[in-house]
Amino acid sequence: MPKTIEIRFQHGKWYASVTAECKQCDFVRKHGSAQIGFDWGLESFLTFDDGSVVENPRFLRKAELRLKTAQQALSRKKKGSRNRRRAVRRLSRIHERIANQRDNFLHQESARLVARASLIATETLATKNMTRSARGTLEKPDKNVQQKAGLNKSILDGASGMFLDMVRYKAEEACAEFIEAPVCKVKPSQTCPQCRTRRKKTLAERVHECECGCFMPRDQASAQLCLQYALAVRAGNRPGVEPSAPDTKLTP
């Protein structure tokens, strides 16, 4: 039964959002039985603890040429003219298509993840800090500003914050557990999932290789560590990850 309706005008189109009251049995999101750890990244959108990946669709990158062409066409139009208004609508439609593609992809992947798992683990992500400008100040200008700008664009195109929000509320609807490992404490990208040895890695190092013999993609190692942390939390421990710990379980 419809309860409320919201009408809005966006990008030259009218949209109606209807909220309906449903019986509990009409729609129930269900979770699976697997225990899954994943790591979000740029090369692959998701890397799971078993090594499987979800490829990054890169919607913004794929549309860059069309965006550039539309923006150049807009800049050449006279302000207030009919042609300029048409160019604005053309550019808006491209941005709208990118946003819709991204939104659809994130909803599908988050729903698919919750449908597979009863326990989902990942690391906390601070997108605001990750996309901080590298310009610095006039007195102390930073280096590699152009490269950092490109990295920031890729991070925002991946929409990690939106994805985690979707996983979080879908897991709650399905009564699945969603646990985020604190990065500063667990350090998933620097810690070996087998022996707990910590070693700082640069962003260019995409393989985790440890003296204990552990060898795997860096993101997979991160996903395994997050899952181990979540399993310890589920068991009722208050886990921490200590360097060079002898066992493969997180210590309380």
Short mmCIF file of N, CA, C and O in Angstrom, two decimals, residues 11-12 70-71 73-75 77-78 80-95:
data_model
loop_
_atom_site.label_atom_id
_atom_site.label_comp_id
_atom_site.label_asym_id
_atom_site.label_seq_id
_atom_site.Cartn_x
_atom_site.Cartn_y
_atom_site.Cartn_z
N HIS A 11 18.21 16.61 -14.14
CA HIS A 11 18.80 16.42 -15.46
C HIS A 11 17.74 16.43 -16.58
O HIS A 11 17.78 15.60 -17.50
N GLY A 12 16.78 17.31 -16.45
CA GLY A 12 15.76 17.44 -17.49
C GLY A 12 14.69 16.37 -17.48
O GLY A 12 13.90 16.27 -18.42
N ALA A 70 32.15 16.79 -24.81
CA ALA A 70 30.96 17.56 -24.43
C ALA A 70 31.34 18.85 -23.68
O ALA A 70 30.72 19.89 -23.88
N GLN A 71 32.35 18.78 -22.84
CA GLN A 71 32.79 19.97 -22.10
C GLN A 71 33.42 21.00 -23.03
O GLN A 71 33.21 22.21 -22.86
N ALA A 73 32.68 21.35 -26.22
CA ALA A 73 31.59 21.92 -27.00
C ALA A 73 30.83 22.97 -26.18
O ALA A 73 30.43 24.01 -26.70
N LEU A 74 30.64 22.70 -24.89
CA LEU A 74 29.95 23.64 -24.02
C LEU A 74 30.73 24.94 -23.87
O LEU A 74 30.16 26.04 -23.88
N SER A 75 32.04 24.83 -23.73
CA SER A 75 32.87 26.03 -23.52
C SER A 75 32.87 26.95 -24.73
O SER A 75 33.14 28.15 -24.61
N LYS A 77 30.19 27.56 -26.62
CA LYS A 77 28.86 28.13 -26.83
C LYS A 77 28.71 29.47 -26.11
O LYS A 77 29.26 29.67 -25.03
N LYS A 78 27.97 30.35 -26.70
CA LYS A 78 27.73 31.67 -26.13
C LYS A 78 26.79 31.56 -24.93
O LYS A 78 25.77 30.87 -24.98
N GLY A 80 23.94 32.00 -22.39
CA GLY A 80 22.55 32.42 -22.56
C GLY A 80 21.92 31.97 -23.86
O GLY A 80 20.72 32.17 -24.06
N SER A 81 22.68 31.35 -24.75
CA SER A 81 22.14 30.93 -26.04
C SER A 81 21.43 29.59 -25.93
O SER A 81 21.64 28.82 -24.99
N ARG A 82 20.61 29.30 -26.92
CA ARG A 82 19.91 28.03 -26.97
C ARG A 82 20.88 26.87 -27.16
O ARG A 82 20.72 25.81 -26.58
N ASN A 83 21.90 27.09 -27.98
CA ASN A 83 22.90 26.04 -28.21
C ASN A 83 23.65 25.70 -26.92
O ASN A 83 24.01 24.54 -26.71
N ARG A 84 23.88 26.71 -26.08
CA ARG A 84 24.56 26.44 -24.81
C ARG A 84 23.69 25.59 -23.90
O ARG A 84 24.17 24.69 -23.22
N ARG A 85 22.38 25.89 -23.89
CA ARG A 85 21.48 25.09 -23.05
C ARG A 85 21.45 23.64 -23.53
O ARG A 85 21.38 22.71 -22.72
N ARG A 86 21.49 23.46 -24.83
CA ARG A 86 21.52 22.10 -25.37
C ARG A 86 22.82 21.39 -24.96
O ARG A 86 22.81 20.19 -24.62
N ALA A 87 23.92 22.11 -25.02
CA ALA A 87 25.20 21.53 -24.65
C ALA A 87 25.24 21.16 -23.16
O ALA A 87 25.82 20.14 -22.78
N VAL A 88 24.61 21.98 -22.33
CA VAL A 88 24.53 21.67 -20.90
C VAL A 88 23.74 20.40 -20.67
O VAL A 88 24.13 19.54 -19.88
N ARG A 89 22.61 20.25 -21.38
CA ARG A 89 21.79 19.04 -21.24
C ARG A 89 22.55 17.81 -21.72
O ARG A 89 22.46 16.73 -21.12
N ARG A 90 23.33 17.96 -22.79
CA ARG A 90 24.09 16.83 -23.33
C ARG A 90 25.15 16.38 -22.31
O ARG A 90 25.32 15.18 -22.06
N LEU A 91 25.82 17.34 -21.70
CA LEU A 91 26.83 17.01 -20.69
C LEU A 91 26.18 16.39 -19.45
O LEU A 91 26.71 15.43 -18.88
N SER A 92 25.03 16.91 -19.06
CA SER A 92 24.32 16.37 -17.89
C SER A 92 23.89 14.93 -18.11
O SER A 92 23.93 14.11 -17.19
N ARG A 93 23.48 14.61 -19.34
CA ARG A 93 23.04 13.24 -19.64
C ARG A 93 24.21 12.26 -19.52
O ARG A 93 24.02 11.12 -19.07
N ILE A 94 25.41 12.69 -19.93
CA ILE A 94 26.57 11.81 -19.81
C ILE A 94 26.88 11.54 -18.34
O ILE A 94 27.12 10.40 -17.94
N HIS A 95 26.87 12.61 -17.52
CA HIS A 95 27.12 12.43 -16.09
C HIS A 95 26.03 11.56 -15.44
O HIS A 95 26.33 10.73 -14.58
#
